[in-house]
Amino acid sequence: MGYFITFEGVEGCGKTTQIKLLSEFLLARGMHTVLTREPGGCPIADKIRTILLDAENKALSPLAELMLYAAARAQHVTEVISPALEAGKIVLCDRFCDATLAYQSFGRGIDRGVIDNLNLQACQGATPHLTVLVDCDPRVGLERARQRIEATSGPREERFELEALAFHERVRAGYLRLAADDPERFLIINGADSIEAIFAAISTLVAARIPEALRAVY
Ligand code: TMP
């Protein structure tokens, strides 16, 4: 069995930069890692991602949105995450089931029980061993995310960036609550620090948590 690490945080918190750095760090040490993301991670889930993040889809209802995240996850777990874990790999996933609780429950107000149930079905037993929460003030994160969107020539994935600040504050508070409820699994990292300082913290703390059997042998 492999080891499953997820990264979470509000828009623009820096988790995508950090997960890439961590993947390079582990690969350079000979560890077998798979870097993936949600929504997406395989062709069918990537198509669902396009629907979910397209700012033109303003009419998407909260329930339909939730079901699409669950559908993308079910496909991603089946095609990518479970096979990689079964092959003994270290899976690094940029967002997973906690994002659905933070955004669709704390953010949108959908009943937690409904989401827990859907996550249970979609995850098919794949549960993160470790979750790195890159905590950041949404005002700072949204500004970074807007700059990234303006600098990108592809589709504008900004349906969530266009939400009110209050929505993102609820998402941040939701993540912090989830972390407080499960301190064994969550590692809270201060996203206000420099990229180098954040990476130094993550690489040290995460490497120490990876089971001995999966660490590379030189
Ligand atoms: P990204 O910007 O980190 O790629 O994530 C895409 C967006 O999707 C981000 O705004 C958070 C949102 N999201 C949810 O609302 N629920 C979920 O379950 C997931 C995985 C992401």
PDB file of C-alpha atoms and ligand atoms in Angstrom:
ATOM      1  CA  MET A   1       0.000   0.000   0.000  1.00  0.00           C
ATOM      2  CA  GLY A   2       1.272   3.474  -0.864  1.00  0.00           C
ATOM      3  CA  TYR A   3       0.938   6.766   0.957  1.00  0.00           C
ATOM      4  CA  PHE A   4      -1.681   9.388   0.147  1.00  0.00           C
ATOM      5  CA  ILE A   5      -0.922  13.096   0.681  1.00  0.00           C
ATOM      6  CA  THR A   6      -3.365  15.877  -0.185  1.00  0.00           C
ATOM      7  CA  PHE A   7      -2.812  19.644  -0.349  1.00  0.00           C
ATOM      8  CA  GLU A   8      -5.585  22.089   0.479  1.00  0.00           C
ATOM      9  CA  GLY A   9      -6.154  25.826   0.923  1.00  0.00           C
ATOM     10  CA  VAL A  10      -8.012  28.849  -0.396  1.00  0.00           C
ATOM     11  CA  GLU A  11      -7.454  30.275  -3.898  1.00  0.00           C
ATOM     12  CA  GLY A  12      -3.918  31.561  -4.421  1.00  0.00           C
ATOM     13  CA  CYS A  13      -2.557  30.099  -1.167  1.00  0.00           C
ATOM     14  CA  GLY A  14       0.463  28.676  -3.024  1.00  0.00           C
ATOM     15  CA  LYS A  15      -0.345  24.964  -2.628  1.00  0.00           C
ATOM     16  CA  THR A  16       0.128  24.159  -6.337  1.00  0.00           C
ATOM     17  CA  THR A  17       3.670  25.584  -6.314  1.00  0.00           C
ATOM     18  CA  GLN A  18       4.420  23.678  -3.133  1.00  0.00           C
ATOM     19  CA  ILE A  19       3.032  20.333  -4.286  1.00  0.00           C
ATOM     20  CA  LYS A  20       5.166  20.543  -7.448  1.00  0.00           C
ATOM     21  CA  LEU A  21       8.272  21.344  -5.394  1.00  0.00           C
ATOM     22  CA  LEU A  22       7.537  18.454  -3.057  1.00  0.00           C
ATOM     23  CA  SER A  23       7.024  16.068  -5.962  1.00  0.00           C
ATOM     24  CA  GLU A  24      10.419  17.074  -7.454  1.00  0.00           C
ATOM     25  CA  PHE A  25      12.019  16.741  -4.006  1.00  0.00           C
ATOM     26  CA  LEU A  26      10.687  13.208  -3.486  1.00  0.00           C
ATOM     27  CA  LEU A  27      11.456  12.114  -7.060  1.00  0.00           C
ATOM     28  CA  ALA A  28      15.022  13.408  -6.726  1.00  0.00           C
ATOM     29  CA  ARG A  29      15.371  11.117  -3.714  1.00  0.00           C
ATOM     30  CA  GLY A  30      14.229   8.141  -5.741  1.00  0.00           C
ATOM     31  CA  MET A  31      10.719   7.875  -4.326  1.00  0.00           C
ATOM     32  CA  HIS A  32       7.904   6.766  -6.580  1.00  0.00           C
ATOM     33  CA  THR A  33       5.393   9.603  -6.627  1.00  0.00           C
ATOM     34  CA  VAL A  34       2.294  10.404  -8.630  1.00  0.00           C
ATOM     35  CA  LEU A  35       1.319  14.072  -8.824  1.00  0.00           C
ATOM     36  CA  THR A  36      -2.323  14.714  -9.600  1.00  0.00           C
ATOM     37  CA  ARG A  37      -5.098  17.203  -8.902  1.00  0.00           C
ATOM     38  CA  GLU A  38      -8.834  17.690  -8.403  1.00  0.00           C
ATOM     39  CA  PRO A  39     -11.108  18.420 -10.052  1.00  0.00           C
ATOM     40  CA  GLY A  40      -9.392  16.545 -12.880  1.00  0.00           C
ATOM     41  CA  GLY A  41      -6.428  14.191 -12.945  1.00  0.00           C
ATOM     42  CA  CYS A  42      -7.675  12.019 -15.844  1.00  0.00           C
ATOM     43  CA  PRO A  43      -9.350  12.828 -19.189  1.00  0.00           C
ATOM     44  CA  ILE A  44     -12.996  12.392 -18.105  1.00  0.00           C
ATOM     45  CA  ALA A  45     -12.513  14.297 -14.836  1.00  0.00           C
ATOM     46  CA  ASP A  46     -10.652  17.020 -16.768  1.00  0.00           C
ATOM     47  CA  LYS A  47     -13.748  17.470 -18.923  1.00  0.00           C
ATOM     48  CA  ILE A  48     -15.848  17.834 -15.757  1.00  0.00           C
ATOM     49  CA  ARG A  49     -13.276  20.377 -14.474  1.00  0.00           C
ATOM     50  CA  THR A  50     -13.906  22.530 -17.546  1.00  0.00           C
ATOM     51  CA  ILE A  51     -17.623  22.699 -16.714  1.00  0.00           C
ATOM     52  CA  LEU A  52     -16.972  23.377 -13.023  1.00  0.00           C
ATOM     53  CA  LEU A  53     -14.499  26.218 -13.443  1.00  0.00           C
ATOM     54  CA  ASP A  54     -15.966  27.971 -16.496  1.00  0.00           C
ATOM     55  CA  ALA A  55     -17.048  31.422 -15.279  1.00  0.00           C
ATOM     56  CA  GLU A  56     -19.847  31.381 -17.894  1.00  0.00           C
ATOM     57  CA  ASN A  57     -21.602  28.592 -15.957  1.00  0.00           C
ATOM     58  CA  LYS A  58     -23.111  31.013 -13.463  1.00  0.00           C
ATOM     59  CA  ALA A  59     -26.384  29.060 -13.472  1.00  0.00           C
ATOM     60  CA  LEU A  60     -24.764  25.875 -12.113  1.00  0.00           C
ATOM     61  CA  SER A  61     -26.783  25.019  -8.990  1.00  0.00           C
ATOM     62  CA  PRO A  62     -24.943  24.186  -5.732  1.00  0.00           C
ATOM     63  CA  LEU A  63     -26.301  20.629  -5.810  1.00  0.00           C
ATOM     64  CA  ALA A  64     -25.310  20.044  -9.445  1.00  0.00           C
ATOM     65  CA  GLU A  65     -21.889  21.502  -8.648  1.00  0.00           C
ATOM     66  CA  LEU A  66     -21.502  19.096  -5.718  1.00  0.00           C
ATOM     67  CA  MET A  67     -22.487  16.096  -7.841  1.00  0.00           C
ATOM     68  CA  LEU A  68     -20.017  17.051 -10.556  1.00  0.00           C
ATOM     69  CA  TYR A  69     -17.169  17.224  -8.019  1.00  0.00           C
ATOM     70  CA  ALA A  70     -18.217  13.804  -6.735  1.00  0.00           C
ATOM     71  CA  ALA A  71     -18.429  12.375 -10.271  1.00  0.00           C
ATOM     72  CA  ALA A  72     -14.985  13.718 -11.161  1.00  0.00           C
ATOM     73  CA  ARG A  73     -13.594  12.256  -7.919  1.00  0.00           C
ATOM     74  CA  ALA A  74     -15.145   8.821  -8.482  1.00  0.00           C
ATOM     75  CA  GLN A  75     -13.500   8.629 -11.914  1.00  0.00           C
ATOM     76  CA  HIS A  76     -10.169   9.983 -10.657  1.00  0.00           C
ATOM     77  CA  VAL A  77     -10.004   7.565  -7.724  1.00  0.00           C
ATOM     78  CA  THR A  78     -10.848   4.608  -9.967  1.00  0.00           C
ATOM     79  CA  GLU A  79      -8.454   5.503 -12.753  1.00  0.00           C
ATOM     80  CA  VAL A  80      -5.520   7.126 -10.963  1.00  0.00           C
ATOM     81  CA  ILE A  81      -5.477   7.224  -7.155  1.00  0.00           C
ATOM     82  CA  SER A  82      -6.426   3.670  -6.178  1.00  0.00           C
ATOM     83  CA  PRO A  83      -4.175   1.975  -8.772  1.00  0.00           C
ATOM     84  CA  ALA A  84      -1.222   4.168  -7.719  1.00  0.00           C
ATOM     85  CA  LEU A  85      -1.751   3.421  -4.025  1.00  0.00           C
ATOM     86  CA  GLU A  86      -2.131  -0.275  -4.756  1.00  0.00           C
ATOM     87  CA  ALA A  87       1.187  -0.124  -6.651  1.00  0.00           C
ATOM     88  CA  GLY A  88       2.843   1.277  -3.509  1.00  0.00           C
ATOM     89  CA  LYS A  89       3.311   4.838  -4.804  1.00  0.00           C
ATOM     90  CA  ILE A  90       3.252   8.112  -2.917  1.00  0.00           C
ATOM     91  CA  VAL A  91       0.246   9.986  -4.301  1.00  0.00           C
ATOM     92  CA  LEU A  92       0.316  13.790  -4.091  1.00  0.00           C
ATOM     93  CA  CYS A  93      -3.096  15.255  -4.861  1.00  0.00           C
ATOM     94  CA  ASP A  94      -3.793  18.981  -5.220  1.00  0.00           C
ATOM     95  CA  ARG A  95      -7.189  19.138  -3.428  1.00  0.00           C
ATOM     96  CA  PHE A  96      -9.409  16.184  -2.498  1.00  0.00           C
ATOM     97  CA  CYS A  97     -12.461  15.473  -0.348  1.00  0.00           C
ATOM     98  CA  ASP A  98     -11.724  18.232   2.230  1.00  0.00           C
ATOM     99  CA  ALA A  99     -12.166  20.794  -0.561  1.00  0.00           C
ATOM    100  CA  THR A 100     -15.743  19.600  -1.028  1.00  0.00           C
ATOM    101  CA  LEU A 101     -16.444  20.080   2.680  1.00  0.00           C
ATOM    102  CA  ALA A 102     -14.750  23.486   2.774  1.00  0.00           C
ATOM    103  CA  TYR A 103     -16.293  24.875  -0.434  1.00  0.00           C
ATOM    104  CA  GLN A 104     -19.645  23.110  -0.808  1.00  0.00           C
ATOM    105  CA  SER A 105     -20.531  22.776   2.897  1.00  0.00           C
ATOM    106  CA  PHE A 106     -18.839  25.662   4.746  1.00  0.00           C
ATOM    107  CA  GLY A 107     -18.836  27.883   1.633  1.00  0.00           C
ATOM    108  CA  ARG A 108     -22.182  27.097  -0.034  1.00  0.00           C
ATOM    109  CA  GLY A 109     -24.046  25.790   3.020  1.00  0.00           C
ATOM    110  CA  ILE A 110     -24.921  22.299   1.756  1.00  0.00           C
ATOM    111  CA  ASP A 111     -25.676  19.852   4.560  1.00  0.00           C
ATOM    112  CA  ARG A 112     -22.498  18.186   5.796  1.00  0.00           C
ATOM    113  CA  GLY A 113     -24.117  14.746   6.005  1.00  0.00           C
ATOM    114  CA  VAL A 114     -24.971  14.799   2.291  1.00  0.00           C
ATOM    115  CA  ILE A 115     -21.361  15.624   1.426  1.00  0.00           C
ATOM    116  CA  ASP A 116     -19.861  13.078   3.816  1.00  0.00           C
ATOM    117  CA  ASN A 117     -22.019  10.435   2.173  1.00  0.00           C
ATOM    118  CA  LEU A 118     -21.069  11.426  -1.368  1.00  0.00           C
ATOM    119  CA  ASN A 119     -17.388  11.630  -0.445  1.00  0.00           C
ATOM    120  CA  LEU A 120     -17.614   8.159   1.061  1.00  0.00           C
ATOM    121  CA  GLN A 121     -18.974   6.769  -2.201  1.00  0.00           C
ATOM    122  CA  ALA A 122     -16.624   8.722  -4.475  1.00  0.00           C
ATOM    123  CA  CYS A 123     -13.443   7.999  -2.484  1.00  0.00           C
ATOM    124  CA  GLN A 124     -14.022   4.222  -2.523  1.00  0.00           C
ATOM    125  CA  GLY A 125     -11.822   3.783   0.527  1.00  0.00           C
ATOM    126  CA  ALA A 126      -9.021   6.119  -0.593  1.00  0.00           C
ATOM    127  CA  THR A 127      -8.429   8.270   2.501  1.00  0.00           C
ATOM    128  CA  PRO A 128      -5.555  10.756   2.791  1.00  0.00           C
ATOM    129  CA  HIS A 129      -2.897   9.735   5.305  1.00  0.00           C
ATOM    130  CA  LEU A 130      -1.663  13.320   5.495  1.00  0.00           C
ATOM    131  CA  THR A 131      -3.211  16.640   4.467  1.00  0.00           C
ATOM    132  CA  VAL A 132      -1.111  19.789   4.116  1.00  0.00           C
ATOM    133  CA  LEU A 133      -3.288  22.864   4.657  1.00  0.00           C
ATOM    134  CA  VAL A 134      -1.567  25.965   3.301  1.00  0.00           C
ATOM    135  CA  ASP A 135      -3.424  28.571   5.324  1.00  0.00           C
ATOM    136  CA  CYS A 136      -3.662  32.058   3.877  1.00  0.00           C
ATOM    137  CA  ASP A 137      -5.749  35.234   4.165  1.00  0.00           C
ATOM    138  CA  PRO A 138      -8.196  35.023   1.225  1.00  0.00           C
ATOM    139  CA  ARG A 139      -7.561  38.699   0.354  1.00  0.00           C
ATOM    140  CA  VAL A 140      -3.907  37.892  -0.288  1.00  0.00           C
ATOM    141  CA  GLY A 141      -4.732  34.623  -2.064  1.00  0.00           C
ATOM    142  CA  LEU A 142      -7.401  36.130  -4.315  1.00  0.00           C
ATOM    143  CA  GLU A 143      -5.045  38.884  -5.447  1.00  0.00           C
ATOM    144  CA  ARG A 144      -2.412  36.267  -6.378  1.00  0.00           C
ATOM    145  CA  ALA A 145      -5.032  34.122  -8.125  1.00  0.00           C
ATOM    146  CA  ARG A 146      -6.273  37.118 -10.155  1.00  0.00           C
ATOM    147  CA  GLN A 147      -2.745  37.933 -11.289  1.00  0.00           C
ATOM    148  CA  ARG A 148      -2.267  34.292 -12.367  1.00  0.00           C
ATOM    149  CA  ILE A 149      -5.549  34.267 -14.314  1.00  0.00           C
ATOM    150  CA  GLU A 150      -4.661  37.535 -16.107  1.00  0.00           C
ATOM    151  CA  ALA A 151      -1.263  36.093 -17.077  1.00  0.00           C
ATOM    152  CA  THR A 152      -2.748  32.840 -18.473  1.00  0.00           C
ATOM    153  CA  SER A 153      -3.704  32.625 -22.126  1.00  0.00           C
ATOM    154  CA  GLY A 154      -5.899  29.463 -21.836  1.00  0.00           C
ATOM    155  CA  PRO A 155      -9.508  29.221 -20.554  1.00  0.00           C
ATOM    156  CA  ARG A 156     -10.280  31.562 -17.645  1.00  0.00           C
ATOM    157  CA  GLU A 157     -10.834  29.123 -14.746  1.00  0.00           C
ATOM    158  CA  GLU A 158     -12.284  31.771 -12.464  1.00  0.00           C
ATOM    159  CA  ARG A 159     -15.816  30.762 -11.432  1.00  0.00           C
ATOM    160  CA  PHE A 160     -14.722  30.558  -7.786  1.00  0.00           C
ATOM    161  CA  GLU A 161     -12.366  33.544  -7.859  1.00  0.00           C
ATOM    162  CA  LEU A 162     -15.422  35.651  -8.741  1.00  0.00           C
ATOM    163  CA  GLU A 163     -17.206  34.665  -5.505  1.00  0.00           C
ATOM    164  CA  ALA A 164     -17.484  37.305  -2.743  1.00  0.00           C
ATOM    165  CA  LEU A 165     -14.737  37.630  -0.136  1.00  0.00           C
ATOM    166  CA  ALA A 166     -17.186  36.401   2.529  1.00  0.00           C
ATOM    167  CA  PHE A 167     -17.475  33.076   0.671  1.00  0.00           C
ATOM    168  CA  HIS A 168     -13.688  32.628   0.731  1.00  0.00           C
ATOM    169  CA  GLU A 169     -13.569  33.595   4.420  1.00  0.00           C
ATOM    170  CA  ARG A 170     -16.066  30.805   5.138  1.00  0.00           C
ATOM    171  CA  VAL A 171     -13.951  28.366   3.115  1.00  0.00           C
ATOM    172  CA  ARG A 172     -10.827  29.309   5.078  1.00  0.00           C
ATOM    173  CA  ALA A 173     -12.644  28.979   8.398  1.00  0.00           C
ATOM    174  CA  GLY A 174     -13.998  25.624   7.197  1.00  0.00           C
ATOM    175  CA  TYR A 175     -10.544  24.302   6.430  1.00  0.00           C
ATOM    176  CA  LEU A 176      -9.268  25.430   9.839  1.00  0.00           C
ATOM    177  CA  ARG A 177     -12.194  23.679  11.508  1.00  0.00           C
ATOM    178  CA  LEU A 178     -11.545  20.454   9.585  1.00  0.00           C
ATOM    179  CA  ALA A 179      -7.883  20.644  10.623  1.00  0.00           C
ATOM    180  CA  ALA A 180      -8.775  21.249  14.274  1.00  0.00           C
ATOM    181  CA  ASP A 181     -11.088  18.226  14.184  1.00  0.00           C
ATOM    182  CA  ASP A 182      -8.387  15.933  12.762  1.00  0.00           C
ATOM    183  CA  PRO A 183      -4.999  17.190  14.035  1.00  0.00           C
ATOM    184  CA  GLU A 184      -3.296  13.833  13.401  1.00  0.00           C
ATOM    185  CA  ARG A 185      -3.918  14.043   9.664  1.00  0.00           C
ATOM    186  CA  PHE A 186      -3.580  17.791   9.066  1.00  0.00           C
ATOM    187  CA  LEU A 187      -0.394  19.818   8.907  1.00  0.00           C
ATOM    188  CA  ILE A 188      -1.141  23.559   8.946  1.00  0.00           C
ATOM    189  CA  ILE A 189       1.438  25.666   7.113  1.00  0.00           C
ATOM    190  CA  ASN A 190       1.518  29.478   7.116  1.00  0.00           C
ATOM    191  CA  GLY A 191       0.985  30.519   3.484  1.00  0.00           C
ATOM    192  CA  ALA A 192       2.110  34.090   4.240  1.00  0.00           C
ATOM    193  CA  ASP A 193       5.758  32.956   4.466  1.00  0.00           C
ATOM    194  CA  SER A 194       8.098  32.968   1.449  1.00  0.00           C
ATOM    195  CA  ILE A 195       7.957  30.090  -1.061  1.00  0.00           C
ATOM    196  CA  GLU A 196      11.372  28.906   0.201  1.00  0.00           C
ATOM    197  CA  ALA A 197      10.375  28.998   3.876  1.00  0.00           C
ATOM    198  CA  ILE A 198       7.116  27.167   3.192  1.00  0.00           C
ATOM    199  CA  PHE A 199       8.917  24.523   1.184  1.00  0.00           C
ATOM    200  CA  ALA A 200      11.558  24.034   3.871  1.00  0.00           C
ATOM    201  CA  ALA A 201       8.792  23.405   6.409  1.00  0.00           C
ATOM    202  CA  ILE A 202       6.770  21.102   4.153  1.00  0.00           C
ATOM    203  CA  SER A 203       9.693  19.014   2.909  1.00  0.00           C
ATOM    204  CA  THR A 204      11.002  18.408   6.438  1.00  0.00           C
ATOM    205  CA  LEU A 205       7.636  17.655   8.000  1.00  0.00           C
ATOM    206  CA  VAL A 206       6.298  15.525   5.153  1.00  0.00           C
ATOM    207  CA  ALA A 207       9.471  13.496   4.654  1.00  0.00           C
ATOM    208  CA  ALA A 208       9.348  12.579   8.343  1.00  0.00           C
ATOM    209  CA  ARG A 209       5.812  11.230   7.933  1.00  0.00           C
ATOM    210  CA  ILE A 210       6.405   9.026   4.878  1.00  0.00           C
ATOM    211  CA  PRO A 211       6.565   5.397   6.017  1.00  0.00           C
ATOM    212  CA  GLU A 212      10.079   3.963   6.150  1.00  0.00           C
ATOM    213  CA  ALA A 213       9.237   1.262   3.616  1.00  0.00           C
ATOM    214  CA  LEU A 214       8.394   3.856   0.938  1.00  0.00           C
ATOM    215  CA  ARG A 215      11.475   6.016   1.489  1.00  0.00           C
ATOM    216  CA  ALA A 216      14.107   5.546  -1.164  1.00  0.00           C
ATOM    217  CA  VAL A 217      17.082   3.390  -0.404  1.00  0.00           C
ATOM    218  CA  TYR A 218      20.364   4.649  -1.833  1.00  0.00           C
TER     219      TYR A 218
HETATM  220  P1  TMP B   1      -7.778  24.836  -8.050  1.00  0.00           P
HETATM  221  O1  TMP B   1      -7.961  26.291  -8.326  1.00  0.00           O
HETATM  222  O2  TMP B   1      -7.016  24.546  -6.813  1.00  0.00           O
HETATM  223  O3  TMP B   1      -7.336  24.039  -9.242  1.00  0.00           O
HETATM  224  O4  TMP B   1      -9.237  24.265  -7.657  1.00  0.00           O
HETATM  225  C1  TMP B   1     -10.314  24.436  -8.468  1.00  0.00           C
HETATM  226  C2  TMP B   1     -11.476  25.075  -7.780  1.00  0.00           C
HETATM  227  O5  TMP B   1     -12.442  24.086  -7.434  1.00  0.00           O
HETATM  228  C3  TMP B   1     -11.167  25.841  -6.516  1.00  0.00           C
HETATM  229  O6  TMP B   1     -11.852  27.083  -6.597  1.00  0.00           O
HETATM  230  C4  TMP B   1     -11.790  25.018  -5.412  1.00  0.00           C
HETATM  231  C5  TMP B   1     -12.908  24.294  -6.101  1.00  0.00           C
HETATM  232  N1  TMP B   1     -13.249  22.995  -5.542  1.00  0.00           N
HETATM  233  C6  TMP B   1     -14.483  22.830  -4.901  1.00  0.00           C
HETATM  234  O7  TMP B   1     -15.245  23.785  -4.779  1.00  0.00           O
HETATM  235  N2  TMP B   1     -14.814  21.600  -4.430  1.00  0.00           N
HETATM  236  C7  TMP B   1     -14.009  20.502  -4.572  1.00  0.00           C
HETATM  237  O8  TMP B   1     -14.362  19.401  -4.152  1.00  0.00           O
HETATM  238  C8  TMP B   1     -12.734  20.690  -5.241  1.00  0.00           C
HETATM  239  C9  TMP B   1     -11.818  19.525  -5.425  1.00  0.00           C
HETATM  240  C10 TMP B   1     -12.401  21.940  -5.697  1.00  0.00           C
END
